[in-house]
JSON list of C-alpha atoms in Angstrom, two decimals:
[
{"chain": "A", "resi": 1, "resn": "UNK", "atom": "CA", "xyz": [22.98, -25.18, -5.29]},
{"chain": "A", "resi": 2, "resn": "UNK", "atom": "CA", "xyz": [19.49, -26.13, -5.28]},
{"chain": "A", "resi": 3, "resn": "UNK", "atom": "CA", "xyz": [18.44, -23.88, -1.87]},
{"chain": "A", "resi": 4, "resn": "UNK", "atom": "CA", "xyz": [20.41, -20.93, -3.64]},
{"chain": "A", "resi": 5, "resn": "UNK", "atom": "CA", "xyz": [17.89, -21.15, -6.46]},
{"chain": "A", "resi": 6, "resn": "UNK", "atom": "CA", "xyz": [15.43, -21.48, -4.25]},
{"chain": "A", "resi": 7, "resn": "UNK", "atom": "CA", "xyz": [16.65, -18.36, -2.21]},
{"chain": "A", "resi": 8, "resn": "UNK", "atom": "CA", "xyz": [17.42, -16.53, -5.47]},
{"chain": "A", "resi": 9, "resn": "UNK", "atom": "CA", "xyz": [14.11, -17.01, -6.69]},
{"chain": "A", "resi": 10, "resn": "UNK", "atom": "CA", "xyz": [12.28, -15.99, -3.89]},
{"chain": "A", "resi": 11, "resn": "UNK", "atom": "CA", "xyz": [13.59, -13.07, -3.55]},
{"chain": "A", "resi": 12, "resn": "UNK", "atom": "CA", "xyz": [13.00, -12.13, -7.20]},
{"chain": "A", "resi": 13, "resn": "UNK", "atom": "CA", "xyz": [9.05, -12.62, -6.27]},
{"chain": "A", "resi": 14, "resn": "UNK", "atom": "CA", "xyz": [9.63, -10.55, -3.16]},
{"chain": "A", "resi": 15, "resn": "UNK", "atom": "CA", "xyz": [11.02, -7.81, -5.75]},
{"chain": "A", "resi": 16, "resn": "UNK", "atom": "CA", "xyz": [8.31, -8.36, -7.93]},
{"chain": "A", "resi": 17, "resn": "UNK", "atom": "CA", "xyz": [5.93, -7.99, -5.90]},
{"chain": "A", "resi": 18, "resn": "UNK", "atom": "CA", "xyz": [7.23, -4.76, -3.89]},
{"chain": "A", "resi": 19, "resn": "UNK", "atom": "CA", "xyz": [7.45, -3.10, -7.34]},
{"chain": "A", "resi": 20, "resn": "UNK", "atom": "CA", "xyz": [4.24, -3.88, -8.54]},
{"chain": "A", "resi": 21, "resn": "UNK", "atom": "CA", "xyz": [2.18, -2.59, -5.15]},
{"chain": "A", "resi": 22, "resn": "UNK", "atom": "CA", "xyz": [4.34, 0.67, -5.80]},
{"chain": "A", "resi": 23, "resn": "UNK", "atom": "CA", "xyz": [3.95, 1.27, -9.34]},
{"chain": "A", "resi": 24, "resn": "UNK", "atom": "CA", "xyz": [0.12, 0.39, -8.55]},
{"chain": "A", "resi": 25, "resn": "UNK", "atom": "CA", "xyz": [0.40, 3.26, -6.08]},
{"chain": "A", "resi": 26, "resn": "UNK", "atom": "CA", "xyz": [1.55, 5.51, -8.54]},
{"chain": "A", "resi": 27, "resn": "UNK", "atom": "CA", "xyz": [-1.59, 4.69, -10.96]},
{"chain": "A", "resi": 28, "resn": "UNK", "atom": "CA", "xyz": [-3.63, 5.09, -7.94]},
{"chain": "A", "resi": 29, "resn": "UNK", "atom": "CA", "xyz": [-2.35, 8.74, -7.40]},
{"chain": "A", "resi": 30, "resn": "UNK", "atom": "CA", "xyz": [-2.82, 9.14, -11.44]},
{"chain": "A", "resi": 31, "resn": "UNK", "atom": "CA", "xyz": [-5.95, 8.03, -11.40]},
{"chain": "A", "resi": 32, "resn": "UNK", "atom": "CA", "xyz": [-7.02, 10.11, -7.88]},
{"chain": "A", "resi": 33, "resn": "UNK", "atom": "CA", "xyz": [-5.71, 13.45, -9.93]},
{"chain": "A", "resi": 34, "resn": "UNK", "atom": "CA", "xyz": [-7.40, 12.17, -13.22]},
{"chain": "A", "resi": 35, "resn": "UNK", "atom": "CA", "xyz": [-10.80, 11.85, -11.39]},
{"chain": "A", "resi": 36, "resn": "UNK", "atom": "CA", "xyz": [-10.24, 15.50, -9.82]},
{"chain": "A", "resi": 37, "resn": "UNK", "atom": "CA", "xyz": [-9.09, 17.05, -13.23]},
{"chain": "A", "resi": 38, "resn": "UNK", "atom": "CA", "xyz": [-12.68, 15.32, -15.52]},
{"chain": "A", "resi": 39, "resn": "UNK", "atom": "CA", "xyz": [-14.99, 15.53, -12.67]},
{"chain": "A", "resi": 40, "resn": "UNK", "atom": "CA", "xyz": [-13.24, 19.86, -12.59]},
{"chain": "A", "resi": 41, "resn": "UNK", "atom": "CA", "xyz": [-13.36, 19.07, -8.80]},
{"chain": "A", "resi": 42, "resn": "UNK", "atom": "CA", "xyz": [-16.62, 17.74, -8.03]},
{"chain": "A", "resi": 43, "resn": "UNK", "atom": "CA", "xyz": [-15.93, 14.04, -7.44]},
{"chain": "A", "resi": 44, "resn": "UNK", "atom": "CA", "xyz": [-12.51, 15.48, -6.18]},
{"chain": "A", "resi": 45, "resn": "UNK", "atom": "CA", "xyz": [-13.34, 15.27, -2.17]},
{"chain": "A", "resi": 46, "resn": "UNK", "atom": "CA", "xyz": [-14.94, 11.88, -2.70]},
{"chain": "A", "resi": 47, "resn": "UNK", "atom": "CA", "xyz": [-13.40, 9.91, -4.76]},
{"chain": "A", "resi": 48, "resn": "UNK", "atom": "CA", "xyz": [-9.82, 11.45, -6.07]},
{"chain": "A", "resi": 49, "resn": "UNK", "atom": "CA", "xyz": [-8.43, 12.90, -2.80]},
{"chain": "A", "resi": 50, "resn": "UNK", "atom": "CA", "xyz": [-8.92, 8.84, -1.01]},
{"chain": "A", "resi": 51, "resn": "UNK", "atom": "CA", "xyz": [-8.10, 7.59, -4.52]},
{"chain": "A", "resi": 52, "resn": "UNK", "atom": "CA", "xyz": [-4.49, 9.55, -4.08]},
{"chain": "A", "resi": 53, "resn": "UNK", "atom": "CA", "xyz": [-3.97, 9.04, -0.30]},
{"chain": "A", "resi": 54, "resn": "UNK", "atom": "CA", "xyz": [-4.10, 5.59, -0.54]},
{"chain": "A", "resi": 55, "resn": "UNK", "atom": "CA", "xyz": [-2.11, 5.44, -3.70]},
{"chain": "A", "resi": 56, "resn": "UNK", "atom": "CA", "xyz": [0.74, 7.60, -1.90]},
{"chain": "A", "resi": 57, "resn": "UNK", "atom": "CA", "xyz": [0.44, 5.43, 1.01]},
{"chain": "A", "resi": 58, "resn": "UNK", "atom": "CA", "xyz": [0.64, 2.56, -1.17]},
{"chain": "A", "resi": 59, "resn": "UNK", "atom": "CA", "xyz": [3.89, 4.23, -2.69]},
{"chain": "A", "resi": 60, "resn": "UNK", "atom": "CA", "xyz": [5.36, 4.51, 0.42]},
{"chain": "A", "resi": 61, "resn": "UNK", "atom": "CA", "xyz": [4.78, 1.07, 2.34]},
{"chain": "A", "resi": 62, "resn": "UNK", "atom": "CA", "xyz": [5.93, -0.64, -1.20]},
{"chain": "A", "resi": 63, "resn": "UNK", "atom": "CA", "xyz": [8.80, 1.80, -1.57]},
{"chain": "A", "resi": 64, "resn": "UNK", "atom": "CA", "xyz": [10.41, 1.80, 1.67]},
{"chain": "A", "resi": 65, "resn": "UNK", "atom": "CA", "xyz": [9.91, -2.35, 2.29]},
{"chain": "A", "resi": 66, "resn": "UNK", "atom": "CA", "xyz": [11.79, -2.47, -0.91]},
{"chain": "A", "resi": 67, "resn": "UNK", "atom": "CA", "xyz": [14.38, -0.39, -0.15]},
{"chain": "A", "resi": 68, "resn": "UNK", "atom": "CA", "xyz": [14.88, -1.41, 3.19]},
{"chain": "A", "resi": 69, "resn": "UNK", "atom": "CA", "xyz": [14.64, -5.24, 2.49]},
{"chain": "A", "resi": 70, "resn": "UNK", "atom": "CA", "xyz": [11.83, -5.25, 4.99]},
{"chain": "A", "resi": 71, "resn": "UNK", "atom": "CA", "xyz": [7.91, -6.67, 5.05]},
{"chain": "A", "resi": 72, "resn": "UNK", "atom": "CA", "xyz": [6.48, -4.51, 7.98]},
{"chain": "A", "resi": 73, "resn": "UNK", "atom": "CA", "xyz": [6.60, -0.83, 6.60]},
{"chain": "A", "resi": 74, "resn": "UNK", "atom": "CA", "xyz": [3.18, 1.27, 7.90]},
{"chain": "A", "resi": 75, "resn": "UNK", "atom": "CA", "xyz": [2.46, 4.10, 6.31]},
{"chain": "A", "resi": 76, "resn": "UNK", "atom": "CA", "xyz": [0.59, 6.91, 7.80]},
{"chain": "A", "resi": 77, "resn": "UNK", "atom": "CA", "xyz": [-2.69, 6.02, 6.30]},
{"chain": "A", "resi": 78, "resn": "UNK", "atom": "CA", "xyz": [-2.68, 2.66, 7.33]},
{"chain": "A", "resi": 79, "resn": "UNK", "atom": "CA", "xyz": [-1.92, 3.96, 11.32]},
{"chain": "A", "resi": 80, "resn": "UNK", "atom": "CA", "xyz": [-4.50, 6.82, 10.72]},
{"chain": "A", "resi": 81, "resn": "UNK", "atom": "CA", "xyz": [-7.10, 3.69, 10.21]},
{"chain": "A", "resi": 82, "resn": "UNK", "atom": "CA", "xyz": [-5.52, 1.48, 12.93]},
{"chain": "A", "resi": 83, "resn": "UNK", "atom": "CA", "xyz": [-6.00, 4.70, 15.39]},
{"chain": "A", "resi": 84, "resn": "UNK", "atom": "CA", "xyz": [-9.78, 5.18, 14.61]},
{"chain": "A", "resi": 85, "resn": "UNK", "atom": "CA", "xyz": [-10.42, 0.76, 14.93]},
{"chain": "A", "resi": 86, "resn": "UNK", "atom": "CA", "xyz": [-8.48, 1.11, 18.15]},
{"chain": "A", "resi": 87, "resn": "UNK", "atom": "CA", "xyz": [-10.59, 4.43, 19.01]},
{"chain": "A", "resi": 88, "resn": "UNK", "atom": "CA", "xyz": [-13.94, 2.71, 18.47]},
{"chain": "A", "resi": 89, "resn": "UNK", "atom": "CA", "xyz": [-12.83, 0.13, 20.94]},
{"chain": "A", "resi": 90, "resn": "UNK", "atom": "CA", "xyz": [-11.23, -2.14, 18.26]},
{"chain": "A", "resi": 91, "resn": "UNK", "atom": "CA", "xyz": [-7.75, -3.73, 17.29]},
{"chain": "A", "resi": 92, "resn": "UNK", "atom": "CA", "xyz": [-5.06, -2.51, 14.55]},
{"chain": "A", "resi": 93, "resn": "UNK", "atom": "CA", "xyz": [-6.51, -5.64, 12.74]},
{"chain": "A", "resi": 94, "resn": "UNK", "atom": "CA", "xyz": [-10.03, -4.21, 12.22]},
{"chain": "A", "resi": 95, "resn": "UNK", "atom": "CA", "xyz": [-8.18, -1.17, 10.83]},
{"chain": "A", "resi": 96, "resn": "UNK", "atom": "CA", "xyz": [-6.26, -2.83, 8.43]},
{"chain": "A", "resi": 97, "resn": "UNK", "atom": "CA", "xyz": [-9.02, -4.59, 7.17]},
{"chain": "A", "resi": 98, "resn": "UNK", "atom": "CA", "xyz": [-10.46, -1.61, 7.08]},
{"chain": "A", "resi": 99, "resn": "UNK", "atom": "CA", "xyz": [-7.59, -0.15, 5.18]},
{"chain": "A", "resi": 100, "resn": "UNK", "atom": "CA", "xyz": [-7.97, -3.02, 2.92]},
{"chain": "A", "resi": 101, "resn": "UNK", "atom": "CA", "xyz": [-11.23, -2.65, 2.22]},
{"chain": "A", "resi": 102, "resn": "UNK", "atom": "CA", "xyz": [-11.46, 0.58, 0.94]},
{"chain": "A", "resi": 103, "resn": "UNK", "atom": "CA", "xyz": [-8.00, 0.47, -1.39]},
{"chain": "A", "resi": 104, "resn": "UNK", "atom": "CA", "xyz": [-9.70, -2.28, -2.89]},
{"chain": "A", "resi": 105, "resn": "UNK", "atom": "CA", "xyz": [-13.29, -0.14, -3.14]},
{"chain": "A", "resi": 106, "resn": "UNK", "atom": "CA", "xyz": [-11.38, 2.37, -4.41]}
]
């Protein structure tokens, strides 16, 4: 009974956690468009446009691991900055940092 609970609650923090990184994807894309609409288009190309790519990317890992009970999902974004790492002679793991990095900075 005891390693059910345990099971049971871990996968409520797994769901938890999958919904928050998409519903903070969502506010990311808000916030992307937000930045385009105040700034009428001149932060747009800077900041909104990566602001909403990531938060769309960040939809769609989130999304899909949820759906598909999985922890592995890559979204295009994420491969778009493993393929310029591995480009510049680097591994997927410098481009995830990478990836990191700037959704944080952002």
């Amino acid at each position: 009974l005891k390693d059910e609970q345990g099971s049971l609650l871990s996968q409520s923090w797994e769901v938890i956690r999958k919904g928050a990184g998409t519903i903070a994807g969502a506010m990311q894309i808000a916030t992307g468009a937000g930045i385009c609409y105040v700034s009428v288009g001149t932060l747009c190309l800077v900041a909104g446009v990566p602001m909403m790519a990531h938060g769309a990317n960040n939809v769609y890992e989130s999304g899909r691991n949820l759906f598909e009970r999985r922890n592995d999902i890559e979204g295009p974004l994420r491969k778009g900055y493993q393929a310029v790492a591995k480009a510049m002679g680097n591994s997927e793991r410098e481009g995830n940092i990478a990836y990191g990095v700037a959704d944080l900075g952002l």
